[in-house]
PDB file of C-alpha atoms in Angstrom:
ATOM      1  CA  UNK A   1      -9.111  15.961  50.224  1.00 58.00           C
ATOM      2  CA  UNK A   2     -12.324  14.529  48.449  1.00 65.00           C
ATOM      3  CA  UNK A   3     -10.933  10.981  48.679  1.00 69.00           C
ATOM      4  CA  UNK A   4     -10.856  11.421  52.528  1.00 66.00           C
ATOM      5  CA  UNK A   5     -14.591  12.201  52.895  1.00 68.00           C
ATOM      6  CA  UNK A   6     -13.561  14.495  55.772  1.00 65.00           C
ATOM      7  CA  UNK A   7     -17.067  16.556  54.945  1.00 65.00           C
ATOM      8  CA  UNK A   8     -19.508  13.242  55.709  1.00 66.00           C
ATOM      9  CA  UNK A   9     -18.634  12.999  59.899  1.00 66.00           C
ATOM     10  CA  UNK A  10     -17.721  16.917  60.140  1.00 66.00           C
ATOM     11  CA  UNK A  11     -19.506  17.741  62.955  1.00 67.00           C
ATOM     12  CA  UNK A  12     -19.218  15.085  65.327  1.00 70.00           C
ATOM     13  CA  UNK A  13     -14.949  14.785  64.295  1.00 69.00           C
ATOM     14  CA  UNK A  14     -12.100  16.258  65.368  1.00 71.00           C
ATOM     15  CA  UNK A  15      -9.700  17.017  62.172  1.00 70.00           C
ATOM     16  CA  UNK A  16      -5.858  17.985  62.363  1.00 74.00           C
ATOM     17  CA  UNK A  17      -4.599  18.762  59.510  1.00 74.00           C
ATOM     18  CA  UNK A  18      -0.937  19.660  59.970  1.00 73.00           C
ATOM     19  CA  UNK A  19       0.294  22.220  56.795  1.00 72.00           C
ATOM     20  CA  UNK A  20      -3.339  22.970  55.901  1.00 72.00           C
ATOM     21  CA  UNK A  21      -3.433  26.375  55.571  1.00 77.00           C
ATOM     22  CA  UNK A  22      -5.346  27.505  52.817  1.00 79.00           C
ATOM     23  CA  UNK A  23      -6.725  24.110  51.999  1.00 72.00           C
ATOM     24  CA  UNK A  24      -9.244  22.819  54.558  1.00 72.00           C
ATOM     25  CA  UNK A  25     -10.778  26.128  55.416  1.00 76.00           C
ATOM     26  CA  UNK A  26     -13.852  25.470  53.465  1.00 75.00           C
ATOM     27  CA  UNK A  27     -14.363  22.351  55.280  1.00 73.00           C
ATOM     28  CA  UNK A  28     -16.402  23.942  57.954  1.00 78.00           C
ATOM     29  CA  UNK A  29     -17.427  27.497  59.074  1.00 82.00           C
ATOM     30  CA  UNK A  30     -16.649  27.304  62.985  1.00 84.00           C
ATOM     31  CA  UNK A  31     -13.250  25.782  63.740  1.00 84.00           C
ATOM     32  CA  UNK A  32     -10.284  26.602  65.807  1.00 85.00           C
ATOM     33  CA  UNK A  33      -6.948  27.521  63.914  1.00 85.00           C
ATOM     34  CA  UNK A  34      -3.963  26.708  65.912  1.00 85.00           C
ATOM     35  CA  UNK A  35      -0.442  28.175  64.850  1.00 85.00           C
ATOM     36  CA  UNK A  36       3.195  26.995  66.301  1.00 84.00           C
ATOM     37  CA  UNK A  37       5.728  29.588  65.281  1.00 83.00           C
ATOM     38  CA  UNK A  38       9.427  28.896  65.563  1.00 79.00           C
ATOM     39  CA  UNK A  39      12.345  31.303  64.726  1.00 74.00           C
ATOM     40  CA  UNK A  40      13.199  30.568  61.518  1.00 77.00           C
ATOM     41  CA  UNK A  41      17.179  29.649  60.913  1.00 73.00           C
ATOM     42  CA  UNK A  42      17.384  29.551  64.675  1.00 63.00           C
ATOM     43  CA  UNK A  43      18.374  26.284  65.408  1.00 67.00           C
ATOM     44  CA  UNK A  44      19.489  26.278  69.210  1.00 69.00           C
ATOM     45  CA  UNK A  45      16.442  27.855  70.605  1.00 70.00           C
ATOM     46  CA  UNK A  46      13.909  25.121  70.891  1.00 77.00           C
ATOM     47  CA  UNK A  47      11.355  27.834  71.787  1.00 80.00           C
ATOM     48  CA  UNK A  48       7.950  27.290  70.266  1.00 82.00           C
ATOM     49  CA  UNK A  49       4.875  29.777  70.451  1.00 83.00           C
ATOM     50  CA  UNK A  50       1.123  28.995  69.356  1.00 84.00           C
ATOM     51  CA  UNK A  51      -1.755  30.924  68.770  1.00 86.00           C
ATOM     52  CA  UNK A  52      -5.141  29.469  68.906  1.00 88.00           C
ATOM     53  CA  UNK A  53      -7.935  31.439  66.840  1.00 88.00           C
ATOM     54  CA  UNK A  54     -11.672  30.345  67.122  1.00 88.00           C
ATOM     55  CA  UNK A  55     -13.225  31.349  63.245  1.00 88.00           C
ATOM     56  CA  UNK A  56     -17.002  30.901  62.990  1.00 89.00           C
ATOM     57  CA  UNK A  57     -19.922  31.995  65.210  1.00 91.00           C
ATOM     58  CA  UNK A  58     -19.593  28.666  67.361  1.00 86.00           C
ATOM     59  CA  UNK A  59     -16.329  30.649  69.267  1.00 87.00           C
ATOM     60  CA  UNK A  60     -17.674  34.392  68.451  1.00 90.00           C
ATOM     61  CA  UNK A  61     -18.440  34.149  72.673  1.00 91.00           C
ATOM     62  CA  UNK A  62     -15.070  31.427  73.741  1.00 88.00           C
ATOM     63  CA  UNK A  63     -12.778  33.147  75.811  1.00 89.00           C
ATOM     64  CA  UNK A  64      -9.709  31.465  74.360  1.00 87.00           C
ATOM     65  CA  UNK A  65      -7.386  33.617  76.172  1.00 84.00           C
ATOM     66  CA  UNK A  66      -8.118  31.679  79.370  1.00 81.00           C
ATOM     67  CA  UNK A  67      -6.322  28.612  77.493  1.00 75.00           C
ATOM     68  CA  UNK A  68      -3.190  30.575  78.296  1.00 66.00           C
ATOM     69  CA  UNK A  69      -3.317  30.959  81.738  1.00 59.00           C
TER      70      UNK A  69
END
């Protein structure tokens, strides 16, 4: 992660970081956490659900259920 610099352009970037949990969560105090659950071992349903979490005071006040609609 330090050889990326991801810390220098932080608040004017956008980062993904796909498989990050509990490794980039000290990059920043206010991000948004997005989740995509499948059924695990369940091969034929395709089916996909994702939660969206705002962490930080920046989305204490986001009403990220709207996102949903």
């Amino acid at each position: 992660m330090e050889d990326l610099d991801l810390d220098v352009s932080l608040p004017e970037s956008v980062v993904v970081v796909e498989w990050g949990e509990g490794r980039f969560e000290e990059l920043t105090e206010d991000r948004l956490q997005l989740v995509i659950h499948r059924a695990v071992g369940d091969t034929t349903d395709e089916v996909r659900h994702v939660s969206l979490t705002g962490v930080g005071a920046r989305w204490a006040t986001v009403d990220l259920g709207a996102l949903s609609a």
